[in-house]
PDB file of C-alpha atoms in Angstrom:
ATOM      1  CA  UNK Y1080       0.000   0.000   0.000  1.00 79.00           C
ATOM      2  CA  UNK Y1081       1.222   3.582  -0.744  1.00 84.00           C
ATOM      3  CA  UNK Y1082       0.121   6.883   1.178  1.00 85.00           C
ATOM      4  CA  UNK Y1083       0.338  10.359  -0.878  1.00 91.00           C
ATOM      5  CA  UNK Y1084      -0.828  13.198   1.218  1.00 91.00           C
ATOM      6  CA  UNK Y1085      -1.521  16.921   1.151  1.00 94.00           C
ATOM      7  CA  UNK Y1086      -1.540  19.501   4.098  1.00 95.00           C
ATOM      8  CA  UNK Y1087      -4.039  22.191   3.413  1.00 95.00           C
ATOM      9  CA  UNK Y1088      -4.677  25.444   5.076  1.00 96.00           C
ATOM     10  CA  UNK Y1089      -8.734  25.560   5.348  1.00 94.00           C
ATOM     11  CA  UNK Y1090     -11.786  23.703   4.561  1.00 93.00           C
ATOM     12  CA  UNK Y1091     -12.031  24.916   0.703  1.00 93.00           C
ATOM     13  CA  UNK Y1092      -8.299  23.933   0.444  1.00 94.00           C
ATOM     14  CA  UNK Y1093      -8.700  20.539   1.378  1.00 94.00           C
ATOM     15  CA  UNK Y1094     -12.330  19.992  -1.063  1.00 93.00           C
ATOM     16  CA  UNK Y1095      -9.826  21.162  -4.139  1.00 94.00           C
ATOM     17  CA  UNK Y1096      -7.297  18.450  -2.432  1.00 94.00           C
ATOM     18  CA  UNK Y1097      -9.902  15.743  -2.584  1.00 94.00           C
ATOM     19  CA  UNK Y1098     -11.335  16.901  -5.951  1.00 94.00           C
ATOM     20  CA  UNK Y1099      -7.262  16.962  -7.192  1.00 94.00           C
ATOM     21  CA  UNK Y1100      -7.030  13.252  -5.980  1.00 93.00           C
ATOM     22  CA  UNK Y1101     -10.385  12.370  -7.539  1.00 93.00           C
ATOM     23  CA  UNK Y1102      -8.833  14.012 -10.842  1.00 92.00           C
ATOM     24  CA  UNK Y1103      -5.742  12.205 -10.798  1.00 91.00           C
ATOM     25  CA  UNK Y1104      -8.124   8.790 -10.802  1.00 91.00           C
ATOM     26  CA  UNK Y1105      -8.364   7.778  -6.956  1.00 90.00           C
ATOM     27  CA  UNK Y1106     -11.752   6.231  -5.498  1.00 90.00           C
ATOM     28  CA  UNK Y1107     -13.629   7.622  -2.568  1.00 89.00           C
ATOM     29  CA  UNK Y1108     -12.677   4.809  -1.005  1.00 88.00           C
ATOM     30  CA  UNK Y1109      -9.171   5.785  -0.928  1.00 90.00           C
ATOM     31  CA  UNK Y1110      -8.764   9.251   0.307  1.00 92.00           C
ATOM     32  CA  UNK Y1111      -9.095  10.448   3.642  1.00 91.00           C
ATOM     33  CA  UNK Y1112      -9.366  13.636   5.656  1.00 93.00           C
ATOM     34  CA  UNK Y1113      -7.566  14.177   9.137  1.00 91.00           C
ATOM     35  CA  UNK Y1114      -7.237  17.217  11.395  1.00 92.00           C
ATOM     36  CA  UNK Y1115      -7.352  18.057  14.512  1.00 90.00           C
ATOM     37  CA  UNK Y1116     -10.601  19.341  15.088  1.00 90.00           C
ATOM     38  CA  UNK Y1117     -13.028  16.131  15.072  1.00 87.00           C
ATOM     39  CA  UNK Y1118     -16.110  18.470  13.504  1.00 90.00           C
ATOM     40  CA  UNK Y1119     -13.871  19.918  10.831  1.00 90.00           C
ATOM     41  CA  UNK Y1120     -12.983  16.219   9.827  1.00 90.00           C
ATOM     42  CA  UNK Y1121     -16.567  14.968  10.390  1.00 89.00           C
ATOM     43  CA  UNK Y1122     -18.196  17.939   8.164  1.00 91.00           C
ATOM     44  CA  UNK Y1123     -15.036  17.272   5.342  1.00 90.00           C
ATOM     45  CA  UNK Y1124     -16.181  13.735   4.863  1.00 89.00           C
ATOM     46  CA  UNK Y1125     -19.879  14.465   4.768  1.00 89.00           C
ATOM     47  CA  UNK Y1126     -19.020  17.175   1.935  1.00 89.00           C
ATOM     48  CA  UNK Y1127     -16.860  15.199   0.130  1.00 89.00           C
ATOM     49  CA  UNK Y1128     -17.699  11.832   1.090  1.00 87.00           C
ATOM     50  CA  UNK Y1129     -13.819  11.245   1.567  1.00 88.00           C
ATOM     51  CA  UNK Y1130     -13.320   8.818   4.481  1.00 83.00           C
ATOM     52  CA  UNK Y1131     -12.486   9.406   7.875  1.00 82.00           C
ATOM     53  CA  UNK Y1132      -9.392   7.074   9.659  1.00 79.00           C
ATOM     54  CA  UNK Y1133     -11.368   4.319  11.802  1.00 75.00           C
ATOM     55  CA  UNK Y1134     -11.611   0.807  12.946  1.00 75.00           C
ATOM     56  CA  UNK Y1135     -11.336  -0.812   9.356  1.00 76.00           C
ATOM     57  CA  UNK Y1136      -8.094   1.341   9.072  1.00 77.00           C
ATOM     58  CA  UNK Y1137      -6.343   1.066  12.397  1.00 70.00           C
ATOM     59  CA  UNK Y1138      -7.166  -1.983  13.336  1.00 78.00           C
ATOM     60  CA  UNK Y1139      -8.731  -3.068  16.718  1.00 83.00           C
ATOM     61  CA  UNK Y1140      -6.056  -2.574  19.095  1.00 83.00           C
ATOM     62  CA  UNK Y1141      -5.326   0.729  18.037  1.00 79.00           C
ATOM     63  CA  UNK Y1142      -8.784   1.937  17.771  1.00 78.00           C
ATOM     64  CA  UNK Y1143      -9.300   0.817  21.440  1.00 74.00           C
ATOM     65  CA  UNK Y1144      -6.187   2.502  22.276  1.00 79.00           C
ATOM     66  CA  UNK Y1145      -6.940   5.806  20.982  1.00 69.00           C
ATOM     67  CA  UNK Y1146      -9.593   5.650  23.568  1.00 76.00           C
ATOM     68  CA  UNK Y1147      -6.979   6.356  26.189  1.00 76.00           C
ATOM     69  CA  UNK Y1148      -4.919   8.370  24.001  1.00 77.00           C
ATOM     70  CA  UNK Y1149      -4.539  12.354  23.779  1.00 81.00           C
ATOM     71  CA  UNK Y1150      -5.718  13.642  20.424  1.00 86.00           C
ATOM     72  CA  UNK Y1151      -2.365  14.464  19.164  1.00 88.00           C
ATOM     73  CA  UNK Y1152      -1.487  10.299  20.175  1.00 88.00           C
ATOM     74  CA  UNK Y1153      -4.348  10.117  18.463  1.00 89.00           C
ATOM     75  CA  UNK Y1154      -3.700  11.175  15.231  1.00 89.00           C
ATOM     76  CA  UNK Y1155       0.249   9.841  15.035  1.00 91.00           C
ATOM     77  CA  UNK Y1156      -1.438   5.961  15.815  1.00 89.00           C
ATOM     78  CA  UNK Y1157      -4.226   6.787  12.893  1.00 89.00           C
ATOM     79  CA  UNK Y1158      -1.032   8.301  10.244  1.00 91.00           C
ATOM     80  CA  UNK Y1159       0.823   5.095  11.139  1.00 90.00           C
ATOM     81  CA  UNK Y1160      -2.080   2.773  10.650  1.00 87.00           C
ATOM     82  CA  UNK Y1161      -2.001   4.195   7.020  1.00 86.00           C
ATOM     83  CA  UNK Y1162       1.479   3.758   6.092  1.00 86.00           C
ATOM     84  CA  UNK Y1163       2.970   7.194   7.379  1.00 91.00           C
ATOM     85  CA  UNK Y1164       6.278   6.106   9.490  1.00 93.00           C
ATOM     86  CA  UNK Y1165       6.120   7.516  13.354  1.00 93.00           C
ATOM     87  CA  UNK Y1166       8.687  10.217  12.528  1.00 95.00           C
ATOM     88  CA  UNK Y1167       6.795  11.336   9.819  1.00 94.00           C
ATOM     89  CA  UNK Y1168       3.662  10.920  11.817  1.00 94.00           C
ATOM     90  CA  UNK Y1169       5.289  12.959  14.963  1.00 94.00           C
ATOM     91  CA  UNK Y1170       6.494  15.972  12.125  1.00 95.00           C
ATOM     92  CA  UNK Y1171       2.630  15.892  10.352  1.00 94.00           C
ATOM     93  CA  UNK Y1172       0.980  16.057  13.350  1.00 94.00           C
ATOM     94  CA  UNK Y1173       2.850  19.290  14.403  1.00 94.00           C
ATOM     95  CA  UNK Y1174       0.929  20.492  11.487  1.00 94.00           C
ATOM     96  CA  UNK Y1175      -2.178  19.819  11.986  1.00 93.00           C
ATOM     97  CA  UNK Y1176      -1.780  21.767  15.647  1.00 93.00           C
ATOM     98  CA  UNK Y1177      -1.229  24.766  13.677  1.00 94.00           C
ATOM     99  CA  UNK Y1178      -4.366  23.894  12.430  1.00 93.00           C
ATOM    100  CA  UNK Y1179      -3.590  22.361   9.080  1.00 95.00           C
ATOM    101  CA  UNK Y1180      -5.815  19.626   7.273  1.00 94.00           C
ATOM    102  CA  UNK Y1181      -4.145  16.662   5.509  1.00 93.00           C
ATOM    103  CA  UNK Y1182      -5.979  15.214   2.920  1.00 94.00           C
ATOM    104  CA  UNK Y1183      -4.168  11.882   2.297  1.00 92.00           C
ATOM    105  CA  UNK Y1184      -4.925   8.699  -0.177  1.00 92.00           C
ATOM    106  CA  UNK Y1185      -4.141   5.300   0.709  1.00 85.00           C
ATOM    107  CA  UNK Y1186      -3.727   2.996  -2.238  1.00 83.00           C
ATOM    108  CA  UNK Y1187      -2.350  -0.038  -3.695  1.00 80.00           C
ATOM    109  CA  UNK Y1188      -0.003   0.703  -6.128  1.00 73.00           C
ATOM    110  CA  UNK Y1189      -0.416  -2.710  -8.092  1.00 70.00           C
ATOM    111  CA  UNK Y1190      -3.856  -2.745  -8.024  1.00 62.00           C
ATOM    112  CA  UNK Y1191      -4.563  -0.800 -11.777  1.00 55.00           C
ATOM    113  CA  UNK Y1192      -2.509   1.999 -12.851  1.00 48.00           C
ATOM    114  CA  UNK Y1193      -4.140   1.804 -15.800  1.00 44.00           C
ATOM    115  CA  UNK Y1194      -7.955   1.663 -14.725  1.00 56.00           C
ATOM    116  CA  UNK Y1195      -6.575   4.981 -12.342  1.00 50.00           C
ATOM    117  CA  UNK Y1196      -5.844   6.569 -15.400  1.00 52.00           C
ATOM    118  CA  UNK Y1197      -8.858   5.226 -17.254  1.00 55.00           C
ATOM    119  CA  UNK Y1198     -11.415   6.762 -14.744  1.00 54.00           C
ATOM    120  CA  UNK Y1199      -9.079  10.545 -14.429  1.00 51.00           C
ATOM    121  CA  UNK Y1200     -10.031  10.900 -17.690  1.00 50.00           C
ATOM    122  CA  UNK Y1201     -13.346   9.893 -17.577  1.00 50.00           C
ATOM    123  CA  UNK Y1202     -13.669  12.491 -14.441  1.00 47.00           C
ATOM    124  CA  UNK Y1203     -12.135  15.576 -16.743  1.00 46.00           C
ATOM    125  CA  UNK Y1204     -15.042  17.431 -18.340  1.00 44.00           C
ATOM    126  CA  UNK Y1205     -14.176  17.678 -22.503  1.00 43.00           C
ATOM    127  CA  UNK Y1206     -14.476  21.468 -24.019  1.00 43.00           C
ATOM    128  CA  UNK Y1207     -17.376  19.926 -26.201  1.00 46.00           C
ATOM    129  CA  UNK Y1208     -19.509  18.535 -23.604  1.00 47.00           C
ATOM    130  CA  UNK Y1209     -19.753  21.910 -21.760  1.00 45.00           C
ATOM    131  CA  UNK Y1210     -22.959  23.508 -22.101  1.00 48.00           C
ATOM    132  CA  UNK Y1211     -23.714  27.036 -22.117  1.00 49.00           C
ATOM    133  CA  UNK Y1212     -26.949  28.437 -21.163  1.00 52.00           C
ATOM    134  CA  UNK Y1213     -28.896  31.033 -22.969  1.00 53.00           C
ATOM    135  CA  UNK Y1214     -28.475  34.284 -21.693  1.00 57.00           C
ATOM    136  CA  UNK Y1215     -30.905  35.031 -18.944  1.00 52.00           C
ATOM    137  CA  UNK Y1216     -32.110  31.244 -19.100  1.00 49.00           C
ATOM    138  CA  UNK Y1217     -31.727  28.573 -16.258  1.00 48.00           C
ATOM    139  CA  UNK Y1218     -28.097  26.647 -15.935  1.00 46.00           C
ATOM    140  CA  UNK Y1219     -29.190  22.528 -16.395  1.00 47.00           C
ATOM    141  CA  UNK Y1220     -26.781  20.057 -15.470  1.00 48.00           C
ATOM    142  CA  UNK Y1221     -27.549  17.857 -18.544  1.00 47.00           C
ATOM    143  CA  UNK Y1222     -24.519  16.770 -20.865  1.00 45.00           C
ATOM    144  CA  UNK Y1223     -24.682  15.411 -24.137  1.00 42.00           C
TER     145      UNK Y1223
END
């Protein structure tokens, strides 16, 4: 499994990071939002349906150890659980005290490069399908 991640300043910053991930071919299912603040996570996910780092990702141990943990424990153990080494963890976390978001896929590198690609293009809207309403008319979201 490979991690690529992002540290954002903001809530719009980190939508455009999950729409640039999207873009570049990566599933929901692979990209997920961390910060310190639990509502700013919880209210990134429901917006952008990226996932938030639980059970499924930590595995059980951890998960019942963050229950003991302090927040910034909290979210080193979750960085780790997702490939990020504890140094790494200890430096990204520093971050996100300043109040940055990281916005961070977790992948299998063997599992389709190709289909990635496939679907990024599939995602990027062509000049010819964009359409233009009349002038004073109502905007559709129908494509061709």
């Amino acid at each position: 499994m490979r991690t690529k991640l992002k540290l954002v300043n903001g809530e719009e910053a980190a939508i455009r990071a999950v729409q640039a991930f999207r873009e570049e071919g990566h599933s929901l299912d692979e990209i997920y939002v961390l910060a310190h603040d639990g509502d700013t996570v919880s209210e990134l996910s429901r917006l952008t349906d990226a996932n938030t780092i639980g059970v499924m990702e930590e595995g059980m141990a951890t998960a019942f150890a963050n229950l003991f943990r302090s927040r910034g424990d909290q979210l080193r153990a979750k960085m780790e659980s997702l490939g990020i080494s504890a140094l790494d963890a200890e430096r990204y976390e520093e971050e996100l005290d300043k109040g940055r978001i990281m916005v961070l896929v977790w992948y299998d590198e063997d599992a389709g490069t190709l289909d990635r690609a496939d679907e990024a293009a599939r995602r990027r809207v062509r000049p010819e399908e964009v359409i233009l309403p009349p002038i004073g008319g109502a905007v559709t979201s129908e494509r061709r």
